[in-house]
Coordinates of N, CA, C and O in Angstrom, one line a residue:
M1 N -46.2 -53.7 -18.0 CA -45.6 -54.8 -17.3 C -46.1 -56.0 -16.9 O -44.7 -56.9 -16.8
G2 N -46.9 -55.9 -16.9 CA -47.7 -57.8 -16.5 C -47.0 -58.9 -17.7 O -47.1 -59.9 -17.0
L3 N -47.1 -57.9 -18.8 CA -47.0 -59.2 -19.9 C -45.4 -59.3 -19.9 O -44.9 -60.5 -21.0
W4 N -44.5 -59.0 -18.9 CA -43.0 -59.7 -19.5 C -42.9 -60.3 -18.0 O -43.1 -59.8 -16.5
R5 N -41.6 -61.3 -18.1 CA -40.7 -61.8 -16.9 C -38.9 -61.2 -17.1 O -38.9 -61.2 -18.4
I6 N -38.6 -61.0 -15.7 CA -37.4 -60.8 -16.2 C -36.7 -61.4 -16.4 O -36.8 -63.0 -15.9
Y7 N -35.8 -61.6 -17.4 CA -34.8 -62.7 -18.1 C -33.5 -63.1 -17.2 O -32.6 -63.8 -16.5
D8 N -33.0 -61.9 -17.5 CA -31.6 -61.8 -17.0 C -30.9 -60.4 -17.0 O -31.1 -60.0 -18.0
K9 N -29.9 -60.2 -16.4 CA -29.7 -58.8 -16.2 C -28.3 -59.2 -17.4 O -27.7 -60.1 -18.3
L10 N -28.0 -57.7 -18.2 CA -27.2 -57.4 -18.9 C -25.6 -57.5 -18.6 O -25.9 -56.9 -18.0
E11 N -25.0 -58.3 -19.4 CA -24.2 -58.5 -19.1 C -22.9 -57.3 -19.5 O -22.0 -56.6 -19.2
D12 N -23.3 -56.5 -20.7 CA -22.4 -55.6 -21.1 C -22.7 -54.2 -20.5 O -21.9 -53.0 -20.7
G13 N -23.8 -54.1 -20.3 CA -24.0 -52.8 -19.0 C -25.1 -52.3 -20.1 O -25.0 -50.7 -19.3
S14 N -25.2 -52.3 -20.9 CA -26.2 -51.6 -21.8 C -27.6 -51.4 -21.5 O -27.8 -52.3 -20.5
G15 N -28.2 -50.1 -21.3 CA -29.4 -50.6 -21.1 C -29.4 -49.6 -19.7 O -29.5 -50.3 -18.7
K16 N -29.0 -48.4 -19.5 CA -29.3 -47.6 -17.9 C -30.6 -46.9 -17.9 O -31.0 -46.2 -18.5
M17 N -31.3 -46.9 -16.4 CA -32.4 -46.0 -16.2 C -31.6 -44.3 -16.1 O -30.1 -44.4 -15.4
P18 N -32.3 -43.2 -15.6 CA -32.1 -41.7 -15.8 C -30.5 -41.8 -14.9 O -29.4 -40.7 -14.8
D19 N -31.1 -43.0 -13.8 CA -29.8 -42.8 -12.4 C -28.7 -43.4 -12.9 O -27.7 -43.2 -12.1
G20 N -28.6 -44.3 -13.7 CA -27.3 -44.7 -13.8 C -27.3 -46.7 -13.8 O -26.6 -47.2 -13.9
T21 N -28.6 -46.7 -13.0 CA -29.0 -48.4 -12.7 C -29.4 -48.9 -14.5 O -30.1 -48.4 -15.0
P22 N -28.4 -50.3 -14.0 CA -28.7 -50.5 -15.0 C -30.3 -51.6 -15.1 O -31.1 -52.2 -14.7
I23 N -30.3 -51.6 -16.4 CA -32.3 -51.9 -16.5 C -32.0 -53.5 -16.9 O -31.6 -53.8 -18.0
E24 N -32.4 -54.2 -16.4 CA -32.5 -56.1 -16.6 C -33.3 -56.4 -17.6 O -34.1 -55.2 -18.4
R25 N -32.8 -56.9 -18.7 CA -33.5 -57.5 -20.0 C -34.4 -58.2 -19.2 O -34.8 -58.8 -18.7
L26 N -35.7 -57.7 -20.3 CA -36.9 -58.1 -20.0 C -37.1 -59.3 -21.3 O -36.4 -58.4 -22.7
M27 N -38.2 -60.2 -21.2 CA -38.5 -61.2 -22.6 C -40.0 -61.3 -22.8 O -40.0 -61.5 -21.3
P28 N -40.1 -61.4 -24.2 CA -41.9 -61.2 -23.6 C -42.4 -63.0 -23.4 O -41.2 -63.8 -23.4
L29 N -43.4 -63.2 -23.1 CA -43.9 -64.1 -22.3 C -44.3 -65.2 -23.9 O -44.4 -64.2 -24.6
K30 N -43.9 -66.5 -23.6 CA -44.3 -67.4 -25.2 C -45.6 -67.2 -25.5 O -45.5 -67.1 -26.7
D31 N -46.6 -66.4 -25.3 CA -48.1 -66.4 -25.9 C -48.4 -65.2 -25.8 O -49.2 -64.1 -26.9
K32 N -46.9 -63.7 -26.1 CA -47.2 -62.7 -25.9 C -46.3 -62.1 -27.5 O -45.3 -62.8 -27.4
L33 N -46.7 -60.9 -28.0 CA -45.7 -60.7 -29.3 C -44.8 -59.8 -28.4 O -44.8 -59.3 -27.8
P34 N -43.6 -60.2 -29.5 CA -42.1 -59.0 -29.2 C -42.8 -57.6 -29.1 O -43.6 -57.3 -29.7
P35 N -42.2 -56.7 -28.4 CA -41.9 -55.6 -28.7 C -41.8 -54.9 -30.0 O -41.1 -55.6 -30.8
P36 N -42.1 -53.8 -30.1 CA -41.4 -53.1 -31.5 C -39.9 -53.0 -30.9 O -39.9 -52.9 -30.3
E37 N -39.2 -52.6 -32.5 CA -37.6 -52.5 -31.8 C -37.8 -51.4 -32.1 O -38.4 -50.2 -32.1
K38 N -36.1 -51.0 -31.4 CA -36.2 -49.5 -30.9 C -36.3 -48.6 -32.1 O -35.5 -49.4 -32.3
D39 N -36.7 -47.5 -31.8 CA -36.3 -46.3 -32.9 C -36.5 -45.0 -31.8 O -36.5 -45.2 -30.8
E40 N -36.4 -43.8 -32.4 CA -36.6 -43.1 -32.1 C -37.9 -42.6 -31.3 O -37.9 -42.0 -30.2
M41 N -38.7 -43.5 -31.6 CA -40.4 -42.9 -31.2 C -40.3 -44.5 -30.1 O -41.3 -44.3 -28.9
H42 N -39.9 -45.5 -30.1 CA -40.1 -46.1 -29.4 C -39.0 -47.1 -28.6 O -38.1 -48.0 -29.1
S43 N -38.4 -45.8 -28.0 CA -37.4 -45.7 -26.6 C -37.4 -47.2 -25.3 O -36.2 -47.5 -25.0
G44 N -38.2 -47.9 -25.6 CA -38.7 -48.4 -24.1 C -39.2 -48.0 -23.0 O -38.6 -46.7 -22.5
Y45 N -39.3 -48.6 -22.0 CA -39.7 -48.1 -20.8 C -39.0 -47.7 -20.2 O -38.1 -47.9 -20.1
T46 N -38.8 -46.7 -19.2 CA -39.5 -45.2 -19.0 C -39.0 -43.9 -20.2 O -39.7 -43.2 -19.5
Y47 N -38.7 -44.5 -20.6 CA -38.2 -43.5 -21.6 C -39.1 -42.5 -22.3 O -39.2 -41.6 -22.8
F48 N -40.6 -43.1 -22.5 CA -41.4 -42.6 -23.2 C -42.1 -41.6 -21.9 O -43.2 -41.1 -22.4
I49 N -42.0 -41.8 -20.5 CA -42.8 -41.4 -20.2 C -42.9 -39.9 -19.9 O -41.4 -39.6 -19.3
N50 N -43.7 -39.1 -19.7 CA -43.3 -37.4 -19.9 C -42.7 -37.1 -18.3 O -44.0 -37.3 -17.1
G51 N -42.0 -36.7 -18.1 CA -41.7 -36.3 -16.7 C -39.8 -36.1 -16.8 O -38.8 -36.9 -17.4
K52 N -38.7 -35.5 -15.8 CA -38.2 -35.3 -15.0 C -37.0 -36.3 -14.4 O -37.8 -36.1 -13.3
F53 N -35.9 -36.7 -14.6 CA -35.5 -37.3 -13.3 C -35.6 -36.3 -12.0 O -35.0 -35.8 -12.4
G54 N -35.8 -37.1 -10.8 CA -35.8 -36.2 -9.5 C -36.3 -35.6 -9.7 O -36.3 -35.1 -8.3
E55 N -37.5 -34.9 -10.0 CA -38.3 -34.2 -10.2 C -39.5 -34.8 -9.6 O -40.0 -36.1 -9.8
R56 N -41.2 -34.4 -9.2 CA -42.2 -35.0 -8.8 C -42.6 -35.5 -10.1 O -42.9 -35.4 -10.8
P57 N -43.0 -36.9 -10.1 CA -44.0 -37.4 -11.6 C -45.3 -36.7 -11.8 O -46.1 -36.4 -10.9
L58 N -45.5 -36.7 -13.2 CA -46.8 -35.7 -14.0 C -47.9 -37.0 -13.5 O -47.9 -38.1 -13.6
Q59 N -49.0 -36.5 -13.2 CA -50.1 -37.2 -14.0 C -49.6 -37.8 -14.9 O -49.6 -37.4 -16.2
P60 N -50.8 -39.4 -15.1 CA -50.8 -40.0 -16.5 C -51.7 -39.2 -17.3 O -52.3 -38.4 -17.2
P61 N -51.3 -39.1 -18.9 CA -52.1 -38.8 -20.0 C -53.7 -39.3 -19.7 O -53.6 -40.7 -19.3
L62 N -54.7 -38.6 -20.3 CA -56.1 -39.3 -20.5 C -56.6 -40.1 -19.1 O -57.5 -41.1 -19.2
G63 N -55.7 -39.3 -17.9 CA -56.7 -40.4 -16.8 C -57.2 -39.0 -16.3 O -58.2 -39.4 -15.0
I64 N -57.6 -37.7 -16.4 CA -58.5 -37.2 -15.5 C -59.2 -36.0 -16.6 O -59.0 -35.7 -17.4
L65 N -60.4 -36.6 -16.1 CA -61.0 -35.3 -16.9 C -61.3 -33.9 -16.2 O -61.7 -33.6 -14.9
T66 N -61.8 -32.7 -16.9 CA -62.3 -31.4 -16.4 C -64.1 -31.9 -16.9 O -64.3 -32.8 -17.0
R67 N -64.2 -30.4 -15.8 CA -65.9 -30.1 -15.8 C -66.6 -31.0 -17.2 O -67.7 -31.2 -16.7
D68 N -66.4 -30.2 -18.2 CA -66.6 -30.6 -19.3 C -66.4 -31.9 -20.2 O -66.6 -31.8 -21.3
R69 N -65.7 -33.0 -19.4 CA -65.6 -34.2 -19.8 C -64.2 -33.8 -20.8 O -64.4 -34.9 -22.0
K70 N -63.0 -33.2 -20.8 CA -62.5 -33.3 -21.6 C -61.0 -33.6 -21.0 O -61.2 -33.6 -20.2
N71 N -59.8 -34.5 -21.6 CA -59.1 -34.7 -20.9 C -58.3 -33.9 -20.6 O -58.3 -32.3 -21.4
K72 N -57.6 -33.6 -19.3 CA -57.0 -32.5 -18.5 C -55.2 -32.6 -18.9 O -55.2 -31.7 -19.4
I73 N -54.9 -33.6 -19.4 CA -53.8 -34.1 -19.8 C -53.4 -34.5 -21.2 O -54.1 -36.4 -20.9
E74 N -53.5 -34.0 -21.9 CA -53.4 -34.9 -23.4 C -51.8 -35.7 -23.2 O -50.6 -34.9 -23.0
P75 N -51.6 -36.9 -24.2 CA -50.3 -37.6 -24.2 C -49.9 -36.7 -25.0 O -50.3 -35.7 -26.2
T76 N -48.0 -36.8 -24.7 CA -47.4 -36.4 -25.6 C -47.1 -37.5 -27.1 O -47.4 -38.3 -27.2
P77 N -46.6 -36.2 -28.2 CA -46.4 -37.6 -29.3 C -45.8 -39.0 -28.9 O -45.9 -39.8 -29.5
L78 N -44.7 -38.7 -28.1 CA -43.9 -39.7 -27.3 C -44.7 -40.7 -26.9 O -44.6 -42.7 -27.1
E79 N -45.5 -40.4 -26.0 CA -45.8 -41.0 -25.5 C -47.2 -42.1 -25.9 O -47.9 -43.0 -26.1
K80 N -47.8 -40.9 -27.1 CA -48.9 -41.8 -27.7 C -48.4 -43.1 -28.6 O -49.1 -43.6 -29.3
A81 N -47.0 -42.2 -29.0 CA -46.6 -43.5 -30.0 C -46.3 -44.9 -29.7 O -46.2 -46.0 -30.0
N82 N -46.0 -44.7 -27.8 CA -45.9 -46.5 -27.2 C -47.3 -46.5 -26.9 O -47.2 -47.6 -25.9
F83 N -48.5 -45.9 -27.2 CA -49.9 -46.5 -26.5 C -50.0 -48.3 -27.3 O -49.6 -48.6 -28.6
V84 N -50.4 -49.2 -27.0 CA -51.1 -50.2 -27.0 C -52.2 -50.2 -27.9 O -52.7 -49.4 -28.0
T85 N -52.2 -51.0 -29.2 CA -53.9 -51.0 -29.4 C -54.7 -51.2 -28.2 O -54.5 -52.8 -28.0
R86 N -56.1 -51.2 -28.3 CA -56.1 -51.6 -26.7 C -57.5 -51.3 -26.7 O -58.0 -50.7 -27.3
A87 N -58.4 -51.4 -25.3 CA -59.6 -51.6 -25.0 C -59.5 -50.0 -24.1 O -58.4 -50.0 -23.6
P88 N -60.6 -49.0 -23.8 CA -60.5 -48.2 -23.2 C -60.1 -48.4 -21.6 O -60.0 -49.4 -20.9
G89 N -58.8 -47.3 -21.3 CA -58.3 -48.0 -19.9 C -57.0 -48.4 -20.1 O -55.8 -48.0 -19.2
D90 N -56.7 -49.2 -20.8 CA -55.3 -49.6 -21.3 C -54.2 -48.4 -21.9 O -54.9 -47.7 -23.1
L91 N -53.3 -48.2 -21.5 CA -52.5 -47.4 -22.3 C -51.5 -48.1 -23.2 O -50.6 -48.1 -23.8
Y92 N -50.2 -48.2 -21.8 CA -49.1 -48.8 -22.7 C -48.7 -50.7 -22.5 O -47.8 -51.3 -23.0
S93 N -50.0 -51.3 -21.6 CA -50.0 -52.7 -22.0 C -51.7 -53.0 -21.9 O -52.7 -52.3 -21.4
Q94 N -51.6 -54.6 -22.3 CA -53.3 -54.8 -22.6 C -53.5 -55.3 -21.4 O -52.8 -56.6 -21.3
T95 N -54.3 -55.0 -20.9 CA -54.5 -55.5 -19.5 C -55.6 -56.4 -19.8 O -55.4 -57.5 -18.6
C96 N -56.1 -56.8 -20.7 CA -57.7 -57.7 -20.3 C -57.8 -58.0 -22.0 O -58.5 -57.0 -22.6
P97 N -56.4 -59.0 -22.7 CA -56.8 -59.2 -24.2 C -57.8 -60.3 -24.3 O -57.9 -60.3 -25.5
Y98 N -59.1 -60.3 -23.4 CA -59.9 -61.1 -23.7 C -61.3 -60.4 -24.5 O -61.5 -59.1 -24.0
D99 N -62.5 -61.1 -24.5 CA -63.4 -60.6 -24.7 C -64.0 -59.7 -23.8 O -65.1 -60.4 -23.3
S100 N -64.1 -58.2 -23.8 CA -64.1 -57.7 -22.8 C -66.0 -57.3 -22.6 O -66.5 -57.6 -21.3
R101 N -66.8 -57.3 -23.4 CA -67.7 -57.4 -23.8 C -68.9 -58.7 -22.8 O -69.3 -58.5 -22.1
K102 N -67.9 -59.8 -23.3 CA -68.8 -61.4 -22.6 C -68.2 -61.3 -21.6 O -69.1 -62.0 -21.0
N103 N -67.2 -61.0 -20.8 CA -66.5 -61.0 -19.9 C -66.3 -60.2 -18.6 O -65.1 -59.6 -18.2
L104 N -67.5 -58.6 -19.0 CA -67.2 -57.9 -18.1 C -67.8 -57.6 -16.9 O -69.1 -58.1 -16.7
K105 N -67.6 -57.2 -15.6 CA -68.2 -57.1 -14.6 C -67.7 -55.8 -13.7 O -66.6 -55.5 -13.1
I106 N -68.8 -54.9 -13.6 CA -68.7 -54.2 -13.1 C -69.1 -53.6 -11.6 O -70.0 -54.1 -10.9
F107 N -68.6 -53.1 -10.8 CA -68.5 -52.9 -9.8 C -69.0 -51.8 -9.2 O -68.1 -50.6 -9.5
E108 N -69.9 -51.6 -8.5 CA -70.2 -50.0 -8.1 C -70.0 -49.8 -6.8 O -70.7 -51.0 -5.8
I109 N -69.0 -49.1 -6.5 CA -68.9 -48.7 -5.4 C -69.0 -47.6 -4.5 O -68.7 -46.3 -5.4
T110 N -69.2 -47.1 -3.0 CA -70.0 -46.3 -2.9 C -69.0 -46.3 -1.3 O -69.0 -47.2 -0.7
L111 N -68.8 -44.7 -1.1 CA -68.0 -44.6 0.7 C -69.3 -44.0 1.4 O -69.8 -43.2 0.9
V112 N -69.5 -45.1 2.4 CA -70.4 -44.6 3.5 C -69.2 -44.0 4.5 O -67.9 -44.6 5.0
Q113 N -69.6 -42.7 5.9 CA -69.5 -42.5 6.5 C -70.3 -43.0 7.4 O -71.5 -42.1 7.4
A114 N -69.8 -42.8 8.6 CA -70.8 -43.5 9.7 C -70.1 -43.5 11.2 O -68.6 -43.7 10.9
K115 N -70.7 -42.9 12.2 CA -69.7 -43.2 13.5 C -69.8 -45.0 13.6 O -70.7 -45.5 13.8
L116 N -68.5 -45.4 14.1 CA -68.0 -46.9 14.0 C -67.4 -47.1 15.3 O -66.7 -46.1 15.7
V117 N -68.2 -48.5 16.0 CA -68.2 -48.9 17.3 C -67.2 -50.3 16.8 O -67.4 -51.2 16.2
Y118 N -65.6 -49.9 17.5 CA -64.6 -50.9 17.0 C -64.7 -52.1 18.0 O -64.3 -53.2 17.4
N119 N -65.6 -52.2 19.4 CA -65.0 -53.3 19.8 C -65.8 -52.8 21.2 O -66.9 -52.0 21.2
D120 N -66.1 -54.4 22.0 CA -67.1 -54.1 23.2 C -66.5 -52.9 24.2 O -67.3 -52.8 24.7
Y121 N -65.2 -52.2 24.4 CA -64.5 -51.4 25.5 C -65.4 -49.8 24.9 O -65.1 -49.1 25.8
G122 N -65.9 -49.7 23.8 CA -66.9 -48.3 23.3 C -65.9 -47.5 22.5 O -66.3 -46.7 22.3
W123 N -64.4 -48.4 22.2 CA -63.8 -47.5 21.4 C -64.4 -47.4 20.0 O -65.0 -47.9 19.8
H124 N -64.1 -45.7 19.2 CA -65.0 -45.8 18.2 C -64.1 -44.4 17.7 O -63.5 -43.8 18.0
G125 N -65.3 -44.6 16.0 CA -64.8 -43.2 15.1 C -65.9 -42.5 14.7 O -66.5 -42.9 14.4
P126 N -66.1 -41.4 15.2 CA -66.9 -40.9 15.2 C -67.6 -39.9 13.3 O -68.4 -40.1 12.9
Q127 N -66.4 -40.6 12.9 CA -66.7 -40.5 11.5 C -65.8 -41.2 10.9 O -65.1 -41.3 9.5
G128 N -65.9 -42.5 10.9 CA -65.5 -44.2 10.7 C -65.8 -44.1 9.0 O -67.1 -43.8 8.3
R129 N -64.5 -44.1 7.7 CA -64.8 -44.1 6.5 C -64.8 -45.7 6.2 O -63.5 -46.0 6.2
F130 N -65.6 -45.8 5.1 CA -65.7 -47.2 4.4 C -66.5 -47.5 3.2 O -67.3 -47.3 3.2
F131 N -65.7 -48.7 2.5 CA -66.2 -48.5 1.2 C -67.3 -50.0 1.0 O -67.0 -50.9 2.1
V132 N -68.7 -49.6 0.2 CA -69.4 -51.0 0.5 C -70.0 -50.8 -1.4 O -70.0 -49.8 -1.8
L133 N -70.4 -51.6 -1.2 CA -71.4 -52.7 -2.7 C -72.4 -52.0 -2.9 O -73.1 -51.9 -1.6
K134 N -72.6 -51.0 -3.8 CA -74.2 -50.3 -4.1 C -74.8 -51.4 -3.7 O -76.2 -51.3 -3.4
E135 N -75.2 -52.3 -4.4 CA -76.0 -53.8 -4.2 C -76.5 -53.7 -2.3 O -77.6 -54.1 -2.6
E136 N -75.5 -53.9 -2.1 CA -75.8 -54.0 -0.8 C -76.7 -53.0 0.2 O -77.6 -53.1 1.2
I137 N -76.1 -51.3 0.0 CA -76.8 -50.3 0.1 C -78.4 -50.2 0.1 O -79.8 -50.1 0.8
K138 N -78.5 -50.7 -1.6 CA -80.1 -50.9 -1.8 C -80.6 -52.1 -1.4 O -82.3 -52.2 -1.3
E139 N -80.4 -53.0 -0.3 CA -81.5 -54.3 0.5 C -81.3 -53.6 1.4 O -82.1 -54.0 2.1
H140 N -81.0 -52.5 2.0 CA -81.9 -51.5 3.4 C -82.4 -50.9 2.5 O -82.7 -49.9 3.7
E141 N -82.4 -50.4 1.2 CA -83.7 -49.2 0.6 C -82.9 -48.0 0.6 O -83.3 -47.4 -0.4
S142 N -82.5 -47.5 1.4 CA -81.7 -46.0 0.9 C -79.8 -45.8 1.6 O -79.7 -46.8 2.8
F143 N -79.6 -45.5 1.6 CA -78.1 -44.8 1.6 C -78.1 -44.4 3.5 O -77.3 -45.4 4.4
K144 N -79.4 -43.6 3.5 CA -79.3 -43.1 5.2 C -79.9 -44.1 6.3 O -79.4 -44.0 7.1
R145 N -80.9 -45.2 5.3 CA -81.3 -46.4 6.7 C -80.2 -47.3 6.7 O -79.7 -47.6 7.4
Y146 N -79.1 -47.5 5.7 CA -78.1 -48.1 5.9 C -77.3 -47.6 7.1 O -76.5 -48.1 8.2
T147 N -76.7 -45.9 6.7 CA -75.8 -45.6 8.1 C -76.3 -45.5 9.1 O -75.6 -46.3 10.1
K148 N -77.4 -45.8 9.4 CA -78.1 -45.7 10.7 C -78.3 -47.0 11.2 O -77.9 -47.2 12.6
K149 N -78.7 -48.0 10.3 CA -78.2 -49.1 11.1 C -76.8 -49.6 11.6 O -76.1 -50.5 12.3
V150 N -75.9 -49.2 10.6 CA -74.7 -49.3 11.0 C -74.0 -48.8 12.5 O -73.6 -48.9 13.3
E151 N -75.0 -47.3 12.8 CA -75.2 -46.5 13.6 C -75.2 -47.1 15.3 O -74.9 -47.0 16.3
R152 N -76.5 -48.2 14.9 CA -77.1 -48.6 16.2 C -76.5 -49.8 15.9 O -77.5 -50.8 16.9
G153 N -75.8 -50.8 15.6 CA -75.3 -51.9 15.6 C -75.6 -53.3 15.0 O -75.7 -54.4 14.9
E154 N -76.8 -52.8 14.2 CA -77.6 -53.6 13.4 C -77.0 -54.2 12.6 O -76.8 -55.7 11.7
I155 N -76.4 -53.3 11.4 CA -74.8 -54.0 10.6 C -73.4 -53.5 10.8 O -72.9 -52.5 11.4
K156 N -72.7 -55.0 10.8 CA -71.2 -55.1 11.0 C -70.2 -54.7 10.0 O -70.5 -55.3 9.4
V157 N -69.7 -53.7 10.0 CA -68.9 -53.1 9.3 C -67.4 -53.9 9.1 O -66.6 -54.8 10.1
E158 N -67.7 -54.8 7.7 CA -66.0 -55.7 7.2 C -65.4 -55.0 6.1 O -65.8 -54.1 5.2
P159 N -64.3 -55.7 6.0 CA -63.4 -54.9 4.6 C -64.3 -55.3 3.7 O -65.0 -56.2 3.3
L160 N -64.5 -54.5 2.5 CA -64.5 -54.7 1.3 C -63.7 -55.7 0.6 O -62.9 -55.1 0.4
V161 N -63.7 -57.1 0.1 CA -63.3 -57.4 -0.4 C -63.6 -57.7 -1.9 O -64.7 -58.5 -1.6
I162 N -63.0 -57.7 -2.7 CA -63.3 -58.7 -4.4 C -62.9 -59.3 -4.7 O -61.8 -59.5 -5.1
T163 N -63.3 -60.8 -4.9 CA -62.3 -61.3 -5.5 C -63.5 -61.7 -7.0 O -64.2 -61.8 -7.2
C164 N -61.6 -62.2 -8.1 CA -61.9 -61.7 -9.2 C -61.2 -63.1 -9.9 O -60.6 -63.7 -9.2
K165 N -62.0 -63.7 -10.6 CA -61.7 -64.9 -11.9 C -60.9 -64.4 -12.8 O -60.9 -63.2 -13.3
C166 N -59.8 -65.3 -13.3 CA -58.8 -65.0 -14.2 C -59.9 -64.6 -15.6 O -61.1 -65.2 -15.9
R167 N -59.1 -64.3 -16.9 CA -59.9 -64.0 -18.1 C -61.2 -63.3 -18.1 O -61.5 -63.5 -19.0
R168 N -61.2 -62.4 -16.9 CA -62.0 -61.9 -16.7 C -61.6 -60.2 -16.9 O -60.7 -59.7 -16.0
L169 N -62.6 -58.5 -17.4 CA -62.2 -57.8 -17.1 C -63.0 -57.1 -15.8 O -64.2 -57.0 -15.8
Y170 N -62.3 -56.5 -14.9 CA -63.1 -55.6 -14.0 C -63.0 -54.1 -14.0 O -61.9 -53.8 -14.1
I171 N -64.2 -53.8 -13.9 CA -64.4 -52.3 -13.8 C -64.8 -51.8 -11.8 O -66.2 -52.4 -12.2
G172 N -64.1 -51.5 -11.7 CA -64.8 -50.6 -10.2 C -64.8 -48.8 -10.5 O -64.3 -47.9 -10.6
R173 N -66.6 -48.9 -9.8 CA -66.6 -47.6 -10.6 C -67.3 -46.6 -9.0 O -68.1 -47.4 -8.3
L174 N -66.5 -45.6 -8.0 CA -66.6 -45.4 -7.3 C -67.7 -43.9 -7.7 O -67.4 -43.3 -8.4
D175 N -69.0 -43.9 -6.6 CA -69.6 -43.1 -7.0 C -69.6 -41.4 -6.1 O -68.1 -41.3 -5.7
K176 N -70.0 -40.7 -6.6 CA -69.9 -39.1 -5.8 C -69.9 -39.1 -4.4 O -69.6 -37.6 -4.3
S177 N -70.5 -39.9 -3.7 CA -70.6 -39.8 -2.1 C -69.2 -39.4 -1.5 O -69.5 -38.7 -0.6
I178 N -68.6 -39.8 -2.0 CA -66.7 -39.3 -1.7 C -66.9 -38.1 -1.7 O -66.2 -37.0 -0.7
A179 N -67.0 -37.5 -3.0 CA -67.2 -35.8 -2.7 C -68.2 -35.0 -1.7 O -67.7 -33.8 -0.9
K180 N -69.2 -35.3 -1.6 CA -70.3 -34.9 -0.6 C -69.9 -34.9 1.1 O -69.5 -34.2 1.8
I181 N -69.1 -35.7 1.1 CA -68.3 -36.7 2.8 C -67.3 -36.1 2.9 O -67.1 -35.0 3.7
Y182 N -66.8 -35.4 1.9 CA -65.5 -34.7 2.3 C -65.7 -33.2 1.8 O -65.1 -32.5 2.8
R183 N -66.2 -32.6 1.0 CA -67.1 -31.3 1.1 C -67.6 -31.2 2.5 O -67.5 -29.7 2.8
K184 N -68.7 -32.0 3.0 CA -69.4 -31.2 4.4 C -68.1 -31.4 5.7 O -68.6 -30.7 6.7
N185 N -67.2 -32.3 5.6 CA -66.2 -32.4 6.3 C -65.1 -31.9 6.2 O -63.8 -31.8 7.5
L186 N -64.3 -30.4 5.5 CA -63.7 -29.9 5.6 C -63.3 -29.3 6.1 O -64.5 -28.4 6.5
L187 N -62.1 -29.0 6.7 CA -61.8 -27.5 7.6 C -61.3 -26.1 7.2 O -60.7 -26.9 6.0
P188 N -61.8 -25.2 7.1 CA -61.9 -24.1 6.8 C -60.3 -23.8 6.9 O -59.3 -24.2 7.8
A189 N -59.5 -23.2 6.2 CA -58.1 -23.4 5.6 C -57.5 -21.8 6.8 O -58.5 -21.0 7.0
K190 N -56.5 -22.0 7.2 CA -55.9 -21.5 8.5 C -54.8 -20.7 7.5 O -53.9 -20.9 7.4
N191 N -54.7 -18.8 8.1 CA -53.5 -18.1 7.4 C -52.2 -19.1 8.7 O -52.2 -18.2 10.0
I192 N -51.4 -19.5 8.6 CA -50.6 -20.0 9.2 C -48.9 -19.0 8.1 O -48.9 -18.7 7.6
N193 N -48.7 -18.0 9.5 CA -47.2 -17.3 9.6 C -46.0 -17.9 10.2 O -45.9 -18.1 11.6

């Protein structure tokens, strides 16, 4: 949807959402190709998305892998017909039309859990969780040493902010530390009657 801008509302009332809300007319940006002509397989956004109005939305296709690295949710023929010719990760719009190999930046991110002291009065979180770039942890030699330094107050935790430049493709990869932390801290389920 980022490739389009709202132009004006249709005066004749054609084009409605499933709940009857009129759809605003969209016009392609000057440097983009127009959308395909409407037909049975190209009915326009949101009509090709698999789901029913009023029900909980389904997970998007090709977004979840099984343990054996296969897609858990395959696209329907209607969804597939509306995919753009794309780089991996793009489904319905081309998010990065630039040469992705030349302009690619990957951020390796890890989730850290440590006791965090928030102020001079001793307010703290015994299981404070925050995101850190892996390269920052490597500067402290190991995950364990980094965590200990945070808990001793030698490292002041700050929000993770990633600044991005135009005309580049950015990928954020979250490592498996999140699974280890949550597995360790899960509470046993209780049978509530």
